[in-house]
CSV table of C-alpha atoms and ligand atoms in Angstrom, one decimal:
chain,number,residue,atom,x,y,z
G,1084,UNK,CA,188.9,81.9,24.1
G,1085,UNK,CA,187.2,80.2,27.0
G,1086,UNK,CA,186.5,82.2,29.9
G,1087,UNK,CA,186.2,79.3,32.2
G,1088,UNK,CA,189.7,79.2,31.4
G,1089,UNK,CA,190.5,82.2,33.9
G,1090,UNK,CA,190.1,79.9,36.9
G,1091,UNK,CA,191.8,76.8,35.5
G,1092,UNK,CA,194.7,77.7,37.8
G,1093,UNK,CA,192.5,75.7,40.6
G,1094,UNK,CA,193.7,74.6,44.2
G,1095,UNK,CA,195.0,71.4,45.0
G,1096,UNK,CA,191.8,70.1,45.7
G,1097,UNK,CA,190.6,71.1,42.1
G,1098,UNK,CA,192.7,69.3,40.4
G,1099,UNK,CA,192.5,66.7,42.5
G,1100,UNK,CA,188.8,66.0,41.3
G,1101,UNK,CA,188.4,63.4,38.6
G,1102,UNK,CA,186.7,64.4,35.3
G,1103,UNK,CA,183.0,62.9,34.6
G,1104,UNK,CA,181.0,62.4,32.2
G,1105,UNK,CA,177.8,63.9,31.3
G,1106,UNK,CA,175.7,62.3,28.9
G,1107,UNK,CA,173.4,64.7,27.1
G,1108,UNK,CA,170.5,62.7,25.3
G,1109,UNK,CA,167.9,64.4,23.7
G,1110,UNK,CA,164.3,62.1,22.1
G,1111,UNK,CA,164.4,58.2,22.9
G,1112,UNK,CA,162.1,57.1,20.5
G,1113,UNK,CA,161.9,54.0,17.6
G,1114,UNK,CA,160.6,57.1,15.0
G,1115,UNK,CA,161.8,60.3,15.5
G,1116,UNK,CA,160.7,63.4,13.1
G,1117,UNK,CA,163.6,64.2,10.7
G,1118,UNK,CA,164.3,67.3,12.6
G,1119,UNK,CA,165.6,65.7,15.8
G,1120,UNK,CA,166.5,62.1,14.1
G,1121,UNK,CA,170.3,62.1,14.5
G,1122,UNK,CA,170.2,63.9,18.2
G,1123,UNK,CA,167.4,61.2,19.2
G,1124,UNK,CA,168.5,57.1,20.3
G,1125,UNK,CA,166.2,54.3,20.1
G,1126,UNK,CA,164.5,52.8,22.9
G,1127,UNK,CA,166.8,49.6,22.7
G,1128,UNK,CA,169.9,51.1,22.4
G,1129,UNK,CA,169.3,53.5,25.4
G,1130,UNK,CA,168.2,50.2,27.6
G,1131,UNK,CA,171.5,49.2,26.5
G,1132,UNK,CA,173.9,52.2,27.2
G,1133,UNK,CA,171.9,51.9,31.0
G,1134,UNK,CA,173.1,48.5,30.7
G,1135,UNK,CA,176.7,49.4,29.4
G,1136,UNK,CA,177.1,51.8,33.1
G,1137,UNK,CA,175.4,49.7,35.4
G,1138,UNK,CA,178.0,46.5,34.4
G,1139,UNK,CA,181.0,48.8,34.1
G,1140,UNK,CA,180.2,50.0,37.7
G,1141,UNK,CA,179.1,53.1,36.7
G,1142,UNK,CA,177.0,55.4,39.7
G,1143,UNK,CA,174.8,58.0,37.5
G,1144,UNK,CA,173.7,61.5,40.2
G,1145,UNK,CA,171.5,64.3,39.3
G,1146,UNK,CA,173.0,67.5,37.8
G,1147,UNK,CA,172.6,69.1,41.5
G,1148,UNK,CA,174.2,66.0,43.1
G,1149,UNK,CA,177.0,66.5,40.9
G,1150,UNK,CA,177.6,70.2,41.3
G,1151,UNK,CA,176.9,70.2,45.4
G,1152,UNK,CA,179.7,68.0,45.9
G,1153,UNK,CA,182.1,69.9,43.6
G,1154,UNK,CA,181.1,73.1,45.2
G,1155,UNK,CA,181.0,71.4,48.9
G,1156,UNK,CA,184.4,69.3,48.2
G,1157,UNK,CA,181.9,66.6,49.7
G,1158,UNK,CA,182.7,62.8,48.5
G,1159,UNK,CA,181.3,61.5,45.1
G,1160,UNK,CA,180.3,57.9,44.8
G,1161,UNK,CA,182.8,55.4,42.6
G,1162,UNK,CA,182.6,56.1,38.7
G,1163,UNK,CA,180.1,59.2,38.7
G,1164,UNK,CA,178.5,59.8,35.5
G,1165,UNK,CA,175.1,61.8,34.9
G,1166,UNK,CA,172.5,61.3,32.5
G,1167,UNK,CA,170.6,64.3,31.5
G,1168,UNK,CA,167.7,64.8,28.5
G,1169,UNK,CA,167.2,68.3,27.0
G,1170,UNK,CA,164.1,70.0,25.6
G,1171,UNK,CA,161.8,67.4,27.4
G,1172,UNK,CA,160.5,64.8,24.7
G,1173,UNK,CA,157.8,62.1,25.1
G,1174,UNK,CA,160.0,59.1,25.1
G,1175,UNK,CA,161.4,60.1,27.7
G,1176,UNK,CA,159.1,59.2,30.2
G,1177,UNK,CA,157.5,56.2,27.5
G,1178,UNK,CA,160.8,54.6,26.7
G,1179,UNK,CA,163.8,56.2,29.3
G,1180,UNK,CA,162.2,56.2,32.2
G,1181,UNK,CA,161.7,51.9,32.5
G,1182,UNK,CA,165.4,51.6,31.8
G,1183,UNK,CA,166.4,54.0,34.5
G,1184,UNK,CA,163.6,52.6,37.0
G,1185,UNK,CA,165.0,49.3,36.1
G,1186,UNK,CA,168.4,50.3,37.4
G,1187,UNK,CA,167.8,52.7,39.8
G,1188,UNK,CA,169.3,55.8,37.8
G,1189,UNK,CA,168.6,58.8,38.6
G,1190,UNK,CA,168.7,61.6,35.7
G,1191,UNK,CA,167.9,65.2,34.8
G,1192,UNK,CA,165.6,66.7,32.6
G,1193,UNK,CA,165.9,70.2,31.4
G,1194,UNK,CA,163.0,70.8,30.0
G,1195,UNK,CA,162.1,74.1,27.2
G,1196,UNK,CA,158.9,75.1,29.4
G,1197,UNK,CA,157.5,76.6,26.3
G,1198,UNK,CA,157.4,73.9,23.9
G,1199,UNK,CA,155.9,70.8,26.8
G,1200,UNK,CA,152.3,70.2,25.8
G,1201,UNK,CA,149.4,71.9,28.0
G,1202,UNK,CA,148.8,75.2,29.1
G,1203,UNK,CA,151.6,77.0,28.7
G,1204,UNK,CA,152.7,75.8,25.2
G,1205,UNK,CA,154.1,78.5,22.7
G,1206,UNK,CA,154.6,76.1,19.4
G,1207,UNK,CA,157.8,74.7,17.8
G,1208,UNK,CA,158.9,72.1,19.2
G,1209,UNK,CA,160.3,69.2,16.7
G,1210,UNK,CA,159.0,66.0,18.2
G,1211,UNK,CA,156.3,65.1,20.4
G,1212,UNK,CA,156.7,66.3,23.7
G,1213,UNK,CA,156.1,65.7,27.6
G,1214,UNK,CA,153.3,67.3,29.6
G,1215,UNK,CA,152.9,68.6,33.4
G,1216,UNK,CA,152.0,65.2,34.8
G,1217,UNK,CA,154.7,63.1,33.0
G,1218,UNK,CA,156.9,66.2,34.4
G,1219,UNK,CA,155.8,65.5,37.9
G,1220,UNK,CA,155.7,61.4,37.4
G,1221,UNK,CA,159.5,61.8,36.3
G,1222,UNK,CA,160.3,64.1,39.3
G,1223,UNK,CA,158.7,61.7,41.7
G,1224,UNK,CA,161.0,58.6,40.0
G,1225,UNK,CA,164.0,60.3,40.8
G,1226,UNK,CA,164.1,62.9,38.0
G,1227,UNK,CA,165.9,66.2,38.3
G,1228,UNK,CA,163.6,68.6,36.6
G,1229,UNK,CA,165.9,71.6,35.5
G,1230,UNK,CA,165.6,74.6,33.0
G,1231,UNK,CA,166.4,75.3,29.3
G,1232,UNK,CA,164.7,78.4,28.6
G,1233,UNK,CA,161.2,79.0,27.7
G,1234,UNK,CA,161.0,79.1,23.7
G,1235,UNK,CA,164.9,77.5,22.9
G,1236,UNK,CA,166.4,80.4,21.6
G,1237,UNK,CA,170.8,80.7,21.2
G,1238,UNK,CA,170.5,82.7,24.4
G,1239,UNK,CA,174.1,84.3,23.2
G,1240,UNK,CA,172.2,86.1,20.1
G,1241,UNK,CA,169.2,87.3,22.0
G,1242,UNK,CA,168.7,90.9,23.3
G,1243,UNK,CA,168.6,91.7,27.1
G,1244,UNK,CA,165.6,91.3,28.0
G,1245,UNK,CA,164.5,88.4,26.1
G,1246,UNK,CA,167.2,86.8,27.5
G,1247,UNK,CA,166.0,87.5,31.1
G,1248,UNK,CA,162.4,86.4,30.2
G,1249,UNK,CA,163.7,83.0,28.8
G,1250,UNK,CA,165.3,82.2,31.8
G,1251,UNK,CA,162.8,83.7,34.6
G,1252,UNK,CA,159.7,82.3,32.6
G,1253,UNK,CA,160.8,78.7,32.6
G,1254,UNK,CA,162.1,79.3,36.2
G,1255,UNK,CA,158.7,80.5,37.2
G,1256,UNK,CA,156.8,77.6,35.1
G,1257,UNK,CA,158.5,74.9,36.5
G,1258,UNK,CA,158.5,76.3,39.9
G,1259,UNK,CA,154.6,76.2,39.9
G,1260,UNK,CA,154.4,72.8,38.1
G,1261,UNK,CA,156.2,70.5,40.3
G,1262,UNK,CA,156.3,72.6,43.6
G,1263,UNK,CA,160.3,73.0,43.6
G,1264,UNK,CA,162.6,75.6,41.9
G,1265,UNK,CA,164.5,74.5,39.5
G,1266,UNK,CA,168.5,74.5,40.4
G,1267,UNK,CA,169.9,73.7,37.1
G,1268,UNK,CA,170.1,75.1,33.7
G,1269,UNK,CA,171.1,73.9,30.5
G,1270,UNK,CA,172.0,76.1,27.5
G,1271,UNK,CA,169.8,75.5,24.2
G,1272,UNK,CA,172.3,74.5,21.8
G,1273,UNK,CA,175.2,74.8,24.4
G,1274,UNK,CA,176.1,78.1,23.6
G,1275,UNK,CA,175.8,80.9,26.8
G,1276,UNK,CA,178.1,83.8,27.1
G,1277,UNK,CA,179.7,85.5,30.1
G,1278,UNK,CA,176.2,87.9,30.1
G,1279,UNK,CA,174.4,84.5,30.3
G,1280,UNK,CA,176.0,82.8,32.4
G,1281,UNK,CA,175.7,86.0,34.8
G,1282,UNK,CA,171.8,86.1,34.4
G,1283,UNK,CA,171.4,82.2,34.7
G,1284,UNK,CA,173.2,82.7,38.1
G,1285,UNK,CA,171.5,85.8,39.2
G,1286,UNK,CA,168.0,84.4,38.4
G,1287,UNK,CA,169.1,81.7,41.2
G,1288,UNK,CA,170.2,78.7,39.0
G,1289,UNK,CA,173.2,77.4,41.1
G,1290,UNK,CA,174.8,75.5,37.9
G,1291,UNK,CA,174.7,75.2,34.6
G,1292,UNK,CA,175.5,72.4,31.3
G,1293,UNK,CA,176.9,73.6,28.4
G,1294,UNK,CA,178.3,71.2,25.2
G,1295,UNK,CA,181.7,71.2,24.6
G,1296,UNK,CA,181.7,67.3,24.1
G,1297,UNK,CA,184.2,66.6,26.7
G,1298,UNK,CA,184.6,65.8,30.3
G,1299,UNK,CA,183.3,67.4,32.7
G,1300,UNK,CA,185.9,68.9,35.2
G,1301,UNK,CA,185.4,71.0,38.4
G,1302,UNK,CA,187.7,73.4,37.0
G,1303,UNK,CA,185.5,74.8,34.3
G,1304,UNK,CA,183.2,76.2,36.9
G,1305,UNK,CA,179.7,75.7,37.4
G,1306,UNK,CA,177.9,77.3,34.9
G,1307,UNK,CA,179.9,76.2,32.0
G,1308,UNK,CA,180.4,72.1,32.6
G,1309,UNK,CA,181.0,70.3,29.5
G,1310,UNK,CA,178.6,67.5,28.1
G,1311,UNK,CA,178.8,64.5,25.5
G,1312,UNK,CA,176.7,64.1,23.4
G,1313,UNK,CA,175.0,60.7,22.9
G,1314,UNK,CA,173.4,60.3,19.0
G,1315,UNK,CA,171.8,58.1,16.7
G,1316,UNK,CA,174.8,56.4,15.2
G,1317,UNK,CA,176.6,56.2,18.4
G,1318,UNK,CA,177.5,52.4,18.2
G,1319,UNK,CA,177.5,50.4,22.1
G,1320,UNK,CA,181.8,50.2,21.6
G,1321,UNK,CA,181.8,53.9,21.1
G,1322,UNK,CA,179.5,54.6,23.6
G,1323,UNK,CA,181.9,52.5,26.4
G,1324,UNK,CA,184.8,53.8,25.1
G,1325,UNK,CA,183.3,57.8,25.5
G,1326,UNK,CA,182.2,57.1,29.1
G,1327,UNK,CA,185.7,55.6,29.5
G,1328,UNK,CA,186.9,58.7,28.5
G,1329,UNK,CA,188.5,57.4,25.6
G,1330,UNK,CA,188.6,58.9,22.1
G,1331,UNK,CA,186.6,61.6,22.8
G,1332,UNK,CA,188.5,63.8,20.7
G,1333,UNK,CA,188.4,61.2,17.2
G,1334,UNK,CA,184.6,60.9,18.1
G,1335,UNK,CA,183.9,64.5,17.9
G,1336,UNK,CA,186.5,65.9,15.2
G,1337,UNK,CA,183.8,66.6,12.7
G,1338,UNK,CA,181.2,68.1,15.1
G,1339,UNK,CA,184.1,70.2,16.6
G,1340,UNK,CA,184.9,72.1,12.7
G,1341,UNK,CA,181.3,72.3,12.3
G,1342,UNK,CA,180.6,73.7,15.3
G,1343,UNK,CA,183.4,76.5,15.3
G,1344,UNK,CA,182.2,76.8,11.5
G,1345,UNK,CA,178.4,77.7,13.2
G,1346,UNK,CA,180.1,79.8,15.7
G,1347,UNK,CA,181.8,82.2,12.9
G,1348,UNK,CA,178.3,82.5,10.7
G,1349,UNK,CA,176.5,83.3,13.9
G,1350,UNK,CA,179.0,86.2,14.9
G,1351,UNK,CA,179.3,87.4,11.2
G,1352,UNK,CA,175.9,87.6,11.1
G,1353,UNK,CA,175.3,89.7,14.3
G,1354,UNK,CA,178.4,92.1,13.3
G,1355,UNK,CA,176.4,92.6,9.8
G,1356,UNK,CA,173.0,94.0,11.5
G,1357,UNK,CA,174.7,95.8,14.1
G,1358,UNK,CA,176.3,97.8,11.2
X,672,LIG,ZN1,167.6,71.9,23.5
């Protein structure tokens, strides 16, 4: 079912690599729009999960940092984890960005170029969001900037070209905003599919972040690392315990038969208008 699967046979040194956690965060904010409510935290309980990894021992990287040395076989620090933020909401930069200064963390950001406020803003996005110069104040505190399409489609249902100009649009945007290409990706709602993953790579993106809620593991290959998804009912114990590693699988039951149940409307959906 997995493709990444097909290289799971590894080397030595593969398996030899310990899994890590990603975090994936999405709005910090004390009142979030009922769209994004249950995918955003408060302020106060993300100063408190920085908290949670700094005591534990915990060394956050960027999503680069993480994949070089994987790709490299190059050292990791003790107790990697990495903090990243999808779509690019305004708390981010209000409400994240003290806590990680605070610790030293870096992050990444992958941002939905389309839907940041200022010039080029296409409409839709569910909360308020970042502009350019929070972009570029975040970048200069340590804060990988990387992609997540331009207007947040399922990249998997989209036709060919839209799905190039998704990709190569916010490439090119934030490429001019904040002076560097981008060298990560993350897939809006997770899902990618071998054609994806084949045009994040060939429009230069040298890794990418999927879902999945689970570990991250060197074995699943760098354009499909799995990601754990951090909520608003995601109680300080439960938090520990997922960046432990521990219970992953209770903590995500539901989410995992809603998903597949998503996964089969989508595909029955797409098999009706092709016919
Ligand atoms: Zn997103």
């Amino acid at each position: 079912m997995r493709p990444s699967g097909a290289d799971a046979g590894a080397t030595g040194a593969a398996e030899a690599a310990p899994p890590v956690p990603i975090l994936m965060y999405h709005a910090v904010t004390p009142a979030p729009t009922p769209a994004i409510r249950e995918l955003s935290v408060t302020p106060e309980a993300f100063a408190e999960q920085m908290a949670v990894l700094a005591d534990r021992g915990f060394t956050p990287l960027t999503t680069a940092a993480l994949a070089a040395a994987w790709r490299d076989g190059g050292p990791l620090p003790p107790r990697p984890v990495l903090i990243t933020f999808d779509d690019g909401y305004a708390g981010v930069h209000r409400h994240a960005l003290p806590a990680l200064v605070r610790h030293g963390f870096p992050a990444t950001l992958f941002a939905t170029t389309g839907w940041l406020r200022g010039r080029h803003a296409t409409g839709g996005p569910p909360d308020a969001m970042l502009g350019w110069d929070e972009i570029r104040e975040l970048a200069a505190a340590g804060v990988e900037i990387g992609g997540h399409s331009h207007r947040h489609p399922s990249l998997d249902g989209v036709g060919e070209e839209r799905l190039w100009q998704e990709v190569a649009r916010c490439r090119e945007i934030l490429a001019e905003e904040t002076g560097t290409a981008p060298e990560s990706f993350a897939y809006p709602y997770g899902h990618s599919s071998g054609r994806v993953r084949q045009v994040v790579r060939a429009l230069g993106f040298r890794q990418a972040l999927a879902v999945r809620n689970a570990l991250a593991e060197r074995r699943q290959g760098p354009y499909a690392l799995a990601r754990l998804t951090v909520r608003r009912h995601t109680g300080i114990e439960e938090f520990a315990r997922l960046v432990e590693g521990h219970g992953i699988g209770r903590a995500f039951a539901r989410d995992r038969v809603l998903t597949k149940g998503y996964a089969v409307v989508r595909r029955t959906r797409q098999a009706v208008r092709r016919d």
